[in-house]
Each structure stands twice: as structure tokens, then as C-alpha cells.
CSV table of C-alpha atoms and ligand atoms in Angstrom, one decimal:
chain,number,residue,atom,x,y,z
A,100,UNK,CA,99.2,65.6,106.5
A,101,UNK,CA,102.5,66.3,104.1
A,102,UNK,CA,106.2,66.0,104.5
A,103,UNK,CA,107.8,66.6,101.7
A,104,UNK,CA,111.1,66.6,102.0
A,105,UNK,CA,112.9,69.3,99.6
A,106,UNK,CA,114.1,68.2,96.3
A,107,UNK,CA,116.4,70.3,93.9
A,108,UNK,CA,113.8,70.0,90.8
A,109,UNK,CA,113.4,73.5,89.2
A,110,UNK,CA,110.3,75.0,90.8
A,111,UNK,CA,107.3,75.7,88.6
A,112,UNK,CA,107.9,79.4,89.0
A,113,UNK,CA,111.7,78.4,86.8
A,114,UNK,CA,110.1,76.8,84.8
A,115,UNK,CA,107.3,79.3,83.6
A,116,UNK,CA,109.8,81.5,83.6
A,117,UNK,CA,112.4,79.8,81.0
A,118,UNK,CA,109.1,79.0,79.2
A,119,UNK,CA,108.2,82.6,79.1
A,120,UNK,CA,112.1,83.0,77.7
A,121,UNK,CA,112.0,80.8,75.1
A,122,UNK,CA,108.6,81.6,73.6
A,123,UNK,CA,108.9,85.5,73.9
A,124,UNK,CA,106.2,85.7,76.3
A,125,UNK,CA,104.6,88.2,78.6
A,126,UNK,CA,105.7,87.2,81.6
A,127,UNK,CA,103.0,87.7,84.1
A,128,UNK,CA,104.4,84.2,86.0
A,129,UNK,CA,106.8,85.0,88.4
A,130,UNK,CA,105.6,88.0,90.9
A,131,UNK,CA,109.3,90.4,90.8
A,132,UNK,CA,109.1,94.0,89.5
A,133,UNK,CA,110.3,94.8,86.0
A,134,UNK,CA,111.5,98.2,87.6
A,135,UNK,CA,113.6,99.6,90.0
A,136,UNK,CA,112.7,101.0,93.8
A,137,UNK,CA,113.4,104.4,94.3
A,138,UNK,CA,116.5,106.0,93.3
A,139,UNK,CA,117.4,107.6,96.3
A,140,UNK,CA,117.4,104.3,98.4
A,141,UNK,CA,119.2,102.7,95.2
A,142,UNK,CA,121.7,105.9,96.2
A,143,UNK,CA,122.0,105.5,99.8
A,144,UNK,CA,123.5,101.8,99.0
A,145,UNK,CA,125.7,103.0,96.6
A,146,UNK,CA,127.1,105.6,99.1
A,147,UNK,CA,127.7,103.1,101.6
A,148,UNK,CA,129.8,101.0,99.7
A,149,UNK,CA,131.7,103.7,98.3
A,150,UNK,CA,132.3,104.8,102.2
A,151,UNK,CA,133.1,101.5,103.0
A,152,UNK,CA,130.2,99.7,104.8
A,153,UNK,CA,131.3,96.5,103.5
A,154,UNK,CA,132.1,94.1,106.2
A,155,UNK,CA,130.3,91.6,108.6
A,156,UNK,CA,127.1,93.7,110.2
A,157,UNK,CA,126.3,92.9,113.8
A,158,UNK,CA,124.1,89.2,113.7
A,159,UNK,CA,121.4,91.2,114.9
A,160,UNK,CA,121.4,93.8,112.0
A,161,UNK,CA,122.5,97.3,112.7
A,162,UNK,CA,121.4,99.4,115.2
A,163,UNK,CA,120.0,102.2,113.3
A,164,UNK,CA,118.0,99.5,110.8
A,165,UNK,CA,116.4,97.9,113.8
A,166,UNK,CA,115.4,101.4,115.6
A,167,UNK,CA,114.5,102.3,112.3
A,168,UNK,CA,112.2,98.8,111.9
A,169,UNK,CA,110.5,99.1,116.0
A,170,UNK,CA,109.5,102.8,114.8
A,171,UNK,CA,107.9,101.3,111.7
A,172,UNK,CA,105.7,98.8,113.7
A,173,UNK,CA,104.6,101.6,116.4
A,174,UNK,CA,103.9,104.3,113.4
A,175,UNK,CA,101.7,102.0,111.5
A,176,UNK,CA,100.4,99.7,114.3
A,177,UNK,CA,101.2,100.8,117.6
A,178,UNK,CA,103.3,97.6,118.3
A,179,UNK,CA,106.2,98.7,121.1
A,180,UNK,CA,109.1,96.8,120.5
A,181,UNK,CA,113.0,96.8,122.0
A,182,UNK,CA,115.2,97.8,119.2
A,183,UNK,CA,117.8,95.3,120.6
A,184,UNK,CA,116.1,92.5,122.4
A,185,UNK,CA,113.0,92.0,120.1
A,186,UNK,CA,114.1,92.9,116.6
A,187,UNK,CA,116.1,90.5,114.2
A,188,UNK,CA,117.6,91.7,110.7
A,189,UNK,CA,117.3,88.5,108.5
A,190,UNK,CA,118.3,87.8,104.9
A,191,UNK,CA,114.8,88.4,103.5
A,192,UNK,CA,111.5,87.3,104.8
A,193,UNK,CA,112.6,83.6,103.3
A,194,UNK,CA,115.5,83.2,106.0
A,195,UNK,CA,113.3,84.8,108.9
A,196,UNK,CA,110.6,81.7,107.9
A,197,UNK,CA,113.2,79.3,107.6
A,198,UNK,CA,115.2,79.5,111.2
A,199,UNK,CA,111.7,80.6,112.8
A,200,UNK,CA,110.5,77.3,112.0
A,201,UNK,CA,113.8,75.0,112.5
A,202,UNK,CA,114.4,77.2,115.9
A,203,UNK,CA,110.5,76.3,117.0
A,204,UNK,CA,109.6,73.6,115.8
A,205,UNK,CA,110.9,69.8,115.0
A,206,UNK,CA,109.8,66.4,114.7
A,207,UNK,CA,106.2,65.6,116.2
A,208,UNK,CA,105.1,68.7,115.5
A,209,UNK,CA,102.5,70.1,113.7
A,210,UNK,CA,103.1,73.5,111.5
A,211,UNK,CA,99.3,74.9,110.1
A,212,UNK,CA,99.2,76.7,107.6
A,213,UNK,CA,96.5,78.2,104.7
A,214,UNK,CA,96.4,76.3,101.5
A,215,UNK,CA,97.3,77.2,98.7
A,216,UNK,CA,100.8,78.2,100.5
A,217,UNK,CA,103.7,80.5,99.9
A,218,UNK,CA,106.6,77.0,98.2
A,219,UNK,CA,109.2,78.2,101.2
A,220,UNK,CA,106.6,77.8,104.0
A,221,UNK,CA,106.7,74.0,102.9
A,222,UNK,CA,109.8,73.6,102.2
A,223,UNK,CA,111.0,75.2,105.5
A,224,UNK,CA,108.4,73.1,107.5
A,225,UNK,CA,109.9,69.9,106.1
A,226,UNK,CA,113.4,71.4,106.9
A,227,UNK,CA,112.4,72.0,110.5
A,228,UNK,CA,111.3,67.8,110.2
A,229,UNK,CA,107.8,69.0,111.7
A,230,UNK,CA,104.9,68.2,110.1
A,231,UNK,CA,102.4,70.5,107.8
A,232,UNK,CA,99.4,70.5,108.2
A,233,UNK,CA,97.1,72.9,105.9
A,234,UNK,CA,93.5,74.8,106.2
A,235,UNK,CA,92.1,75.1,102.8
A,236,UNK,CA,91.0,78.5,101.5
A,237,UNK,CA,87.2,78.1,100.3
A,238,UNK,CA,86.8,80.1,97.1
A,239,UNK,CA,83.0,82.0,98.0
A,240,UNK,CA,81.7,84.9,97.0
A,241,UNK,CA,84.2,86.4,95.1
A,242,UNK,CA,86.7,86.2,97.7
A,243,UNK,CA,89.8,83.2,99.3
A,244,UNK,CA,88.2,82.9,102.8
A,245,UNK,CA,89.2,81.1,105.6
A,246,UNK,CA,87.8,78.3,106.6
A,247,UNK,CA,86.8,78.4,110.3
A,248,UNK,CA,85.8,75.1,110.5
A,249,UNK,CA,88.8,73.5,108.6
A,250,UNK,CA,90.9,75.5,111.3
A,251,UNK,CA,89.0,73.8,113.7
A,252,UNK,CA,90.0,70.3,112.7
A,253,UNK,CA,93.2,71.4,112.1
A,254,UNK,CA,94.5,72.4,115.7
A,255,UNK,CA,95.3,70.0,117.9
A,256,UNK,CA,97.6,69.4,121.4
A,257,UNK,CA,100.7,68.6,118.4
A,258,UNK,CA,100.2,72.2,116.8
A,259,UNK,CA,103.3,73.7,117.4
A,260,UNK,CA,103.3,77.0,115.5
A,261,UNK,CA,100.6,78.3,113.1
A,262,UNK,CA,102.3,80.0,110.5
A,263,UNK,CA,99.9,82.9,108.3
A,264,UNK,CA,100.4,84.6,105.6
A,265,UNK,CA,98.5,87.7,104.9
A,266,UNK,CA,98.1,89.8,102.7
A,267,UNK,CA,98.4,86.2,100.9
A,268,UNK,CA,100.0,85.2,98.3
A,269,UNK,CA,99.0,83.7,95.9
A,270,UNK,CA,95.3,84.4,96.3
A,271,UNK,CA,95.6,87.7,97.3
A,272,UNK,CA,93.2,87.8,100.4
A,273,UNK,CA,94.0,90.2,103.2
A,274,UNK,CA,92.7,88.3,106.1
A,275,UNK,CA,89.5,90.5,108.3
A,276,UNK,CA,89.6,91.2,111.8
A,277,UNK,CA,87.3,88.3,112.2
A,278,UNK,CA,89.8,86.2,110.3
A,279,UNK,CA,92.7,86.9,112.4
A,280,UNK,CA,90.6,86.7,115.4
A,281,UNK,CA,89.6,83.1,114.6
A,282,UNK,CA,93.4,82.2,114.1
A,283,UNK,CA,94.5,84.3,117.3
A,284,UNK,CA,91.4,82.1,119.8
A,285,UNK,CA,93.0,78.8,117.9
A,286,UNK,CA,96.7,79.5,118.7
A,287,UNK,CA,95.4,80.4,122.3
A,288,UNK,CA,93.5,77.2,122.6
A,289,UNK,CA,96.3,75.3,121.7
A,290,UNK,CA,99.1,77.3,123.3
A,291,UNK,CA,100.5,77.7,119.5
A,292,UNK,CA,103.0,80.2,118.4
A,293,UNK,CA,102.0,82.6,115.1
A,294,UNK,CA,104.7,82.7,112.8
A,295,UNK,CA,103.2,85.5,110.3
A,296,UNK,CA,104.8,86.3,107.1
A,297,UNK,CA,103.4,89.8,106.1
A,298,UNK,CA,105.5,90.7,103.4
A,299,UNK,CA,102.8,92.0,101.6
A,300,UNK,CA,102.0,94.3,104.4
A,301,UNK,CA,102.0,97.9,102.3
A,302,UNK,CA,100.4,96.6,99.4
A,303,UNK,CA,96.4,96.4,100.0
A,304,UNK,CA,93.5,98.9,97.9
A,305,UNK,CA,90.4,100.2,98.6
A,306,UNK,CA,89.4,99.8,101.9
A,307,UNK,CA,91.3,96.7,102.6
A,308,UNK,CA,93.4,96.7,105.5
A,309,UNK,CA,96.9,95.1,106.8
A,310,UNK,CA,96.4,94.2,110.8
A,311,UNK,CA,99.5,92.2,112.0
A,312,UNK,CA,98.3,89.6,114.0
A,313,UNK,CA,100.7,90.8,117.1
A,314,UNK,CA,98.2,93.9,117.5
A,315,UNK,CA,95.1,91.1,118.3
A,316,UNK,CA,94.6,91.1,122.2
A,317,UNK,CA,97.0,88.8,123.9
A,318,UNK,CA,99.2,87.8,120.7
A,319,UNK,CA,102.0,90.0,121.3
A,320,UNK,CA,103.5,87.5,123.6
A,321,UNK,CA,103.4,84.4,121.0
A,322,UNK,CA,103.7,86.3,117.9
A,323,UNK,CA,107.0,86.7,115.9
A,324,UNK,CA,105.9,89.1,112.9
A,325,UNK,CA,108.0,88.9,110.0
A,326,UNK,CA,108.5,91.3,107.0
A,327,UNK,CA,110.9,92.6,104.2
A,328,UNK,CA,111.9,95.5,102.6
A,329,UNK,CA,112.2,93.6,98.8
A,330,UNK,CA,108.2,93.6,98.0
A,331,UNK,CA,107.6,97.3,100.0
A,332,UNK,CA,110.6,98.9,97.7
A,333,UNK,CA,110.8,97.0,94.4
A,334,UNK,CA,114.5,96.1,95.5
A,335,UNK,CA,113.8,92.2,96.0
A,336,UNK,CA,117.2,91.1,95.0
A,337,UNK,CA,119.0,93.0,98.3
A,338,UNK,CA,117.4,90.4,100.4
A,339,UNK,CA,117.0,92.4,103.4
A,340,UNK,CA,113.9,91.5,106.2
A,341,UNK,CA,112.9,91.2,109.6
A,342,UNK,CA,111.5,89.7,112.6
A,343,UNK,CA,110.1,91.0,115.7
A,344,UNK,CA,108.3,89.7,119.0
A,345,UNK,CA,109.1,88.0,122.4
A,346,UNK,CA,112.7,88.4,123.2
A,347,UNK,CA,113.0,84.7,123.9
A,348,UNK,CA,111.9,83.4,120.8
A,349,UNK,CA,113.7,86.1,119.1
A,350,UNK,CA,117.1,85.0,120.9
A,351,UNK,CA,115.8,81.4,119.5
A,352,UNK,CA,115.7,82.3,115.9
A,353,UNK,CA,118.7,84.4,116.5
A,354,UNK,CA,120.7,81.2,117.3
A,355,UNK,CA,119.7,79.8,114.1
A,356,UNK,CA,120.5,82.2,111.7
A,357,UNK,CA,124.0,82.7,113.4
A,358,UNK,CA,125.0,79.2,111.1
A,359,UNK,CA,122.6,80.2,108.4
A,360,UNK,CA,124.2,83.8,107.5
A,361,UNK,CA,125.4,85.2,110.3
A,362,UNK,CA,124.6,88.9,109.1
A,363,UNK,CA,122.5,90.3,106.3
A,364,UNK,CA,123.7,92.2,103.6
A,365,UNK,CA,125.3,95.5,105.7
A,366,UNK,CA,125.5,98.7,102.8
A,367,UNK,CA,121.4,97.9,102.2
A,368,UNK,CA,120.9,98.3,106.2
A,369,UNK,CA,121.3,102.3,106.4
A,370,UNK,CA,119.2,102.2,102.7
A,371,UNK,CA,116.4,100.4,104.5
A,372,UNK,CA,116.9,102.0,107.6
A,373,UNK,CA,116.4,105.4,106.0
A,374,UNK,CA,113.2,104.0,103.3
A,375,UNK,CA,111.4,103.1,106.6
A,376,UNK,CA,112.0,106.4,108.1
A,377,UNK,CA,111.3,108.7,105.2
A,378,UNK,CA,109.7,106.2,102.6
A,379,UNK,CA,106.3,107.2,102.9
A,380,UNK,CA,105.5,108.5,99.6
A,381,UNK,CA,106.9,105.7,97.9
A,382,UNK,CA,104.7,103.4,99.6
A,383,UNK,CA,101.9,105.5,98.6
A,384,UNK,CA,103.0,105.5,95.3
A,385,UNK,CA,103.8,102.1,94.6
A,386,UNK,CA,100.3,101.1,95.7
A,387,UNK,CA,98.7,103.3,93.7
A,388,UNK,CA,100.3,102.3,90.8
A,389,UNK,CA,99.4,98.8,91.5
A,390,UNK,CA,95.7,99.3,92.5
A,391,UNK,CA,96.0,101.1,88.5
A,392,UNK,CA,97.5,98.1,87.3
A,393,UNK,CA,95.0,95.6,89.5
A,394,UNK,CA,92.1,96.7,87.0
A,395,UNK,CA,93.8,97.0,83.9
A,396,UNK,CA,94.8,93.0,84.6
A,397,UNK,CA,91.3,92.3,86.0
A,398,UNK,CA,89.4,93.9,82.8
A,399,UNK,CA,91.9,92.3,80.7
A,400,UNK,CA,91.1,89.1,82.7
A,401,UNK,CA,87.5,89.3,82.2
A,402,UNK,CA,87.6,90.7,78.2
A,403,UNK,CA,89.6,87.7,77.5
A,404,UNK,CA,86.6,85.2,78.9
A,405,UNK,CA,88.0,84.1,82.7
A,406,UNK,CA,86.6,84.4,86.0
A,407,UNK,CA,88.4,86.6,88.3
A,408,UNK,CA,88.4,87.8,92.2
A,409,UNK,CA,89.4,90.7,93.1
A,410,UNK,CA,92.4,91.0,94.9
A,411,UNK,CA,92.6,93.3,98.4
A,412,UNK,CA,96.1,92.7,98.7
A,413,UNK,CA,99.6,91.6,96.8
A,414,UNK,CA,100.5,91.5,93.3
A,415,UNK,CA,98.5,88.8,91.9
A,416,UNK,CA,94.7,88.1,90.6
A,417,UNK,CA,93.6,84.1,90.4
A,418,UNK,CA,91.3,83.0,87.1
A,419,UNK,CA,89.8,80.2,86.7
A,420,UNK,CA,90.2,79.1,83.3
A,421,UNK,CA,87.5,76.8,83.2
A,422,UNK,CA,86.3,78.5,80.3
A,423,UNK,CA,89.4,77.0,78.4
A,424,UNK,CA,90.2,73.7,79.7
A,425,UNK,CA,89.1,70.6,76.9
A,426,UNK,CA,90.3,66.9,77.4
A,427,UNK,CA,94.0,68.1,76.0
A,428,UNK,CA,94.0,70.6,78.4
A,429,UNK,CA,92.4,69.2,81.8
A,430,UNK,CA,93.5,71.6,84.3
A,431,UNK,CA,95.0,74.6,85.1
A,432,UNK,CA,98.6,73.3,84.8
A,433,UNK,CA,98.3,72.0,81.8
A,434,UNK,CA,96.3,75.3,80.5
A,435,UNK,CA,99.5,76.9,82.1
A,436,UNK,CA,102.2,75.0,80.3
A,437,UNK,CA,100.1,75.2,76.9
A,438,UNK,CA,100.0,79.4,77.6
A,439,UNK,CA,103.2,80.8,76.5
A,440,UNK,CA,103.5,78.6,73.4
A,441,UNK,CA,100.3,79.2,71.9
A,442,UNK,CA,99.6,82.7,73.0
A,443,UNK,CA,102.4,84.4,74.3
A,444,UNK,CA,101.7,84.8,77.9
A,445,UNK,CA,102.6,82.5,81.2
A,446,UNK,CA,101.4,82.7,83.9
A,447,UNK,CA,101.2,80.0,87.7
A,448,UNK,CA,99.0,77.1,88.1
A,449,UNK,CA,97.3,77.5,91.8
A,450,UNK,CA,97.9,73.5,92.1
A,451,UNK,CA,101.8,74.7,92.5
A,452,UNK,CA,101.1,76.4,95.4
A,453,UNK,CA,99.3,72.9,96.8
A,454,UNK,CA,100.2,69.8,98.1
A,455,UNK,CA,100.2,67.0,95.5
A,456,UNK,CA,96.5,65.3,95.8
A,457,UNK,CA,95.0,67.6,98.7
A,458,UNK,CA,91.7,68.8,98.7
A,459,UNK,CA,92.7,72.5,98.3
A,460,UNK,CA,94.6,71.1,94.9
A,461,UNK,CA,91.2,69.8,93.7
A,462,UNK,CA,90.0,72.4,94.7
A,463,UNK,CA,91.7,74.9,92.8
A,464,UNK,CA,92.5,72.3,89.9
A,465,UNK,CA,91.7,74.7,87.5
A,466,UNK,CA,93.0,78.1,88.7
A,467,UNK,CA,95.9,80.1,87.6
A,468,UNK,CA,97.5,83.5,89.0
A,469,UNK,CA,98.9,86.2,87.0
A,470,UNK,CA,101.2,88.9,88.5
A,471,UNK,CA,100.5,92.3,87.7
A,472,UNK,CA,103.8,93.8,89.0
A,473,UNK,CA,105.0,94.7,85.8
A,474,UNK,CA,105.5,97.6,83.3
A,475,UNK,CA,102.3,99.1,81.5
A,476,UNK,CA,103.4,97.8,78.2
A,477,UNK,CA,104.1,94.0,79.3
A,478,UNK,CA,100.4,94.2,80.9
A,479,UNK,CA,99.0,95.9,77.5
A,480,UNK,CA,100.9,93.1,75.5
A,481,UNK,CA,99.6,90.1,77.3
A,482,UNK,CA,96.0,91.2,77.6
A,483,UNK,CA,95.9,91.7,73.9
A,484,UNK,CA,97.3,88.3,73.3
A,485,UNK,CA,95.0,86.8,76.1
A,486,UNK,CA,92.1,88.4,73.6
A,487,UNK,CA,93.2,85.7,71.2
A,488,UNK,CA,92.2,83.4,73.9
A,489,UNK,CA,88.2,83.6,73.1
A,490,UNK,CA,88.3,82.8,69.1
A,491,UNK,CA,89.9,79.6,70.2
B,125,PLP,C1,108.2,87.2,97.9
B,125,PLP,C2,107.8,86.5,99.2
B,125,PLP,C3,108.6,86.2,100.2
B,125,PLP,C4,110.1,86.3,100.1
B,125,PLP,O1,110.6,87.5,100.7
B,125,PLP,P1,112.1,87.8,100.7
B,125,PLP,O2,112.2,89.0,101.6
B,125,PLP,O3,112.5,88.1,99.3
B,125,PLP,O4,112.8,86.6,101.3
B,125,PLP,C5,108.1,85.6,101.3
B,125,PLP,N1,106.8,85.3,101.4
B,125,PLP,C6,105.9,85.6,100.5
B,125,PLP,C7,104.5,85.3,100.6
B,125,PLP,C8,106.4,86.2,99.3
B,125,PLP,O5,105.5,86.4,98.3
């Protein structure tokens, strides 16, 4: 069981990051695109603010952003929503988690969530004062599953909200039907509500794919879905995302944000608004791109001497960099510290994305996660320098 409170210590990701800075690294660390969404949504925020659209929006978001967000959910998953009761514009997916969880949930309760864990999930959870508790991800057959009987154990009559993330970051995983299932009879069970953080949603391969779990049978009515345009676009700087689901808990969220922001940014609402409408193509292309990308890093990956699974979803592929780890480098954090100096590449220890001394932490002791969100040439760069890695 962990409470950490939240501490104003640079996170790992800053400091791979300055790391990566100072050494002239490629910086497959920190998952943000090196490039640009598409132009024409770039344009249609530039417009509005030259035509003005740059005061206070409504709290709830605009009108035409949250039609254009209920039409999403019923095109790509038959989800029927009320643009104005059961919609909520948020500053990113980050403030949607945040006042979902201090709205819901307090002290006494229990928040589950998979570990390893998005750092905000924790960090909001101990803002909220509830407690966390997490469900390891067992590392089998090439894939992060969950594990049903660790989510077992890990319900009881003080879970309060199960909070999932899928596709998941950092592993990758895009949770099955039998998955979500599992986690949709445990929140019944225990009269839970699902927080889900599906930021990820457009960005699975192959045959991988995104269910929110509000479609499941009977989840609608305990579900609040949460998204953001910053990962689906490449814009993840304009900080605009969403929730949707019961109109009550909705209203409840609403009530927190009100002293959080108030509004989200208003010129990026008609942008968004119109890149869920008409964006289509883009999706399709940005996922391509990265499916391209997802073996070039994998191959890369695998030349260079590590162990790799294959990622259904996200931006990221885990190592294990057993292969690499002596007694000066002991785990995976240390082998990720040790990176950028001595070959020119940083990437994220898995162990940053655990609670200090958990199982899932010893678990994953020795894993690391590379991003693979970035330009051809920064891939081509790193996975020559990672080639230095075997003559070691
Ligand atoms: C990037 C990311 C977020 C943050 O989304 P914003 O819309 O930028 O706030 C939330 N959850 C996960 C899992 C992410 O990777």
C-alpha cells in the first residue's frame, strides 16, 4: 500500500532528459514527438486567435468541441453520450485524472491501479489523500499481462475507484476483452468506479484493438472515460482533453476543475473540434508511421543484444538489459543513468514508473523503455550507437 505524498524533486523523465542534453544524446527518454501535428489543425488555431477566440471558454468546454468529442465516442465505439450533461473539456488528460480522483475519492479509500503506473496516476491519488493500491503486470510470454489473481487481492469493500490505463504506458499492452472483462466483474463486485485514462486510444498495430471499458456490459453507468487530443495529433503542448460518462460524476469532476482551471485553452477547442470531425487520415497516418518506426526500434533493440516485447499499443517498447547489467551497473536505473554518457542514447528505467521497493519494482528491476516517437534520423542515430553496446 503507498502514499506518497508529492515532492517537487525533478522527475526521472527531467532528468534523462537534461542528461540526454548535456551528453548529445539520442533522446529516446521522454515519449513527446520531435514533429508537429498536422498543419491544418496547427491553422485552425492560428485563425482563431487571429479572429479573436481568446477569452475564458465556457467551464464545460465549447459546445461545438464537446458535440464534436460525443460524435467521436459513438463513431468509433458506439458510446451515446449528452454533449452537455456528460462531456467535460479538461486541460489535458493529466487534469481530467487529477479532479476525477480528488472529486471521487479521499481518505480511506482505496485507488487500484496496474503497476508499473503512468507518475500522475500516483501523484494524483496521493493528492486526492486516498490510498493506492497496485496490481502488478506479470511479464509472460512476450507480453505485460494482467494479473487476475493479483486483482483479486487487490479489491476490497475500501476500493473506491479502479483507475486503468490502456493502451498502457509504459509497457505498451492494450488490455483484451478478457482483460477488461476481469477489471469490469471486479469494479461490479465491489461497487467501484473505473476511472480510465485511454490516451493512447488511436495508437495500437496489427490486430490490436482499443475497447474503452464504458462499452463492457453494464460499465457505462460507473465509467468516466478520459482522453486527449496531445498524443492522437502530435500537438501535446496545447493541453486539450476530455472526460465523458454519468452525468453525476461528471457534474462531480466539473466542480473540481472549476478551482483548478476553470476553462481549457479556448482557440485549440474549434482546432480539436474540427481534428475529431475530419481527422481521420491523420490518425491513420500517424499510426502507420509508428507501427514503421515500432520495428525499426525493436530490430535495433534486438541487433544491439536486448530482449524486447512487442508493443500493441503506445509509443514505447521495454528491454530488459540484463544482458548489460555487471556489479557497477546493477539494475536498470543505473544501466539508464550510465546510457547517455557512455553511448549516446537515454532512455527510462521501468522502476520509475514503480513504487519504491514493491514487487512490480523487483520485478522489473532491470527493464528500461525507449520511446520511438521520434524522427527517422534520431532512431537511426541511437540504434547505431546502441550497436556499440555488444563490443562492451
Ligand atoms: C502523455 C500521457 C498523459 C498526459 O496527457 P495530457 O493530455 O498531456 O495531459 C496521460 N496519461 C498517459 C498514460 C500518458 O502517457
Amino acid at each position: 500500500m503507498l502514499n506518497q505524498a508529492g515532492n517537487a524533486q525533478p522527475t526521472i523523465f527531467a532528468e534523462m532528459s537534461a542528461l540526454a542534453m548535456r551528453t548529445d544524446s539520442a533522446n529516446l527518454g521522454q515519449g513527446f514527438p520531435d514533429e508537429d501535428g498536422p498543419e491544418w489543425i496547427r491553422e485552425l488555431a492560428v485563425d482563431a486567435i487571429r479572429a479573436g477566440v481568446n477569452q475564458y471558454a465556457p467551464g464545460r468546454g465549447t459546445a461545438e468541441l464537446r458535440h464534436a468529442i460525443a460524435a467521436h465516442q459513438a463513431k468509433h465505439y458506439g458510446i451515446t453520450l449528452d454533449p452537455d450533461r456528460e462531456v467535460l473539456v479538461t486541460t489535458g488528460a493529466t487534469e481530467a485524472i487529477a479532479a476525477a480522483l480528488i472529486a471521487l475519492t479521499g481518505p480511506g479509500d482505496e485507488v487500484v491501479t496496474l503497476e508499473p503506473f503512468y507518475d500522475s496516476h500516483a501523484a494524483s491519488i496521493a493528492m486526492a489523500g486516498a490510498t493506492h493500491v497496485t496490481v502488478p503486470l506479470l511479464a509472460r510470454d512476450g507480453r505485460f499481462q494482467l494479473d487476475l489473481q493479483a486483482l483479486e487481492s487487490a479489491i476490497s469493500d475500501r476500493t473506491k475507484a479502479i483507475l486503468v490505463n490502456t493502451p498502457h504506458n509504459p509497457t505498451g499492452t492494450v488490455l483484451t476483452e478478457a482483460e477488461l472483462d476481469a477489471i469490469a466483474a471486479a469494479a461490479q463486485r465491489a461497487d467501484a468506479i473505473v476511472i480510465t485514462d485511454e490516451v493512447y486510444e488511436h495508437l495500437v498495430f496489427d490486430e490490436a484493438r482499443h475497447q474503452p471499458l464504458a462499452s463492457r456490459p453494464g460499465m457505462a453507468e460507473r465509467t468516466l472515460t478520459i482522453s486527449s487530443s496531445g498524443k492522437t495529433f502530435s500537438i501535446t503542448g496545447w493541453k486539450i482533453g476530455w472526460l465523458t460518462g454519468p452525468a453525476e460524476l461528471v457534474d462531480a469532476v466539473l466542480a473540481v476543475k472549476q478551482f483548478l482551471t476553470f476553462t481549457s485553452g479556448a482557440p485549440f477547442q474549434g482546432a480539436i473540434a474540427q481534428a475529431l470531425i475530419d481527422g481521420d487520415t491523420d490518425i491513420r497516418e500517424l499510426r502507420e508511421t509508428l507501427a514503421r518506426r515500432r520495428e525499426v526500434l525493436i530490430a535495433g533493440l534486438s541487433s544491439a543484444g536486448f530482449e524486447t516485447f512487442r508493443p500493441d499499443g503506445t509509443y514505447f517498447v521495454c528491454a530488459d538489459a540484463t544482458p548489460f547489467l555487471s556489479s557497477e551497473l546493477p539494475d536498470g536505473a543505473a544501466f539508464a543513468r550510465w546510457l547517455p554518457e557512455n553511448i549516446g542514447v537515454a532512455c527510462v528505467p521501468l522502476s520509475a514508473f514503480c513504487a519504491e521497493g514493491s514487487p512490480a519494482a523487483a520485478e522489473f528491476a532491470n527493464w528500461v523503455r525507449f520511446t520511438f516517437v521520434k524522427r527517422d534520423d534520431t532512431l537511426h542515430t541511437a540504434i547505431e550507437r546502441l550497436q556499440k553496446l555488444r563490443a562492451n
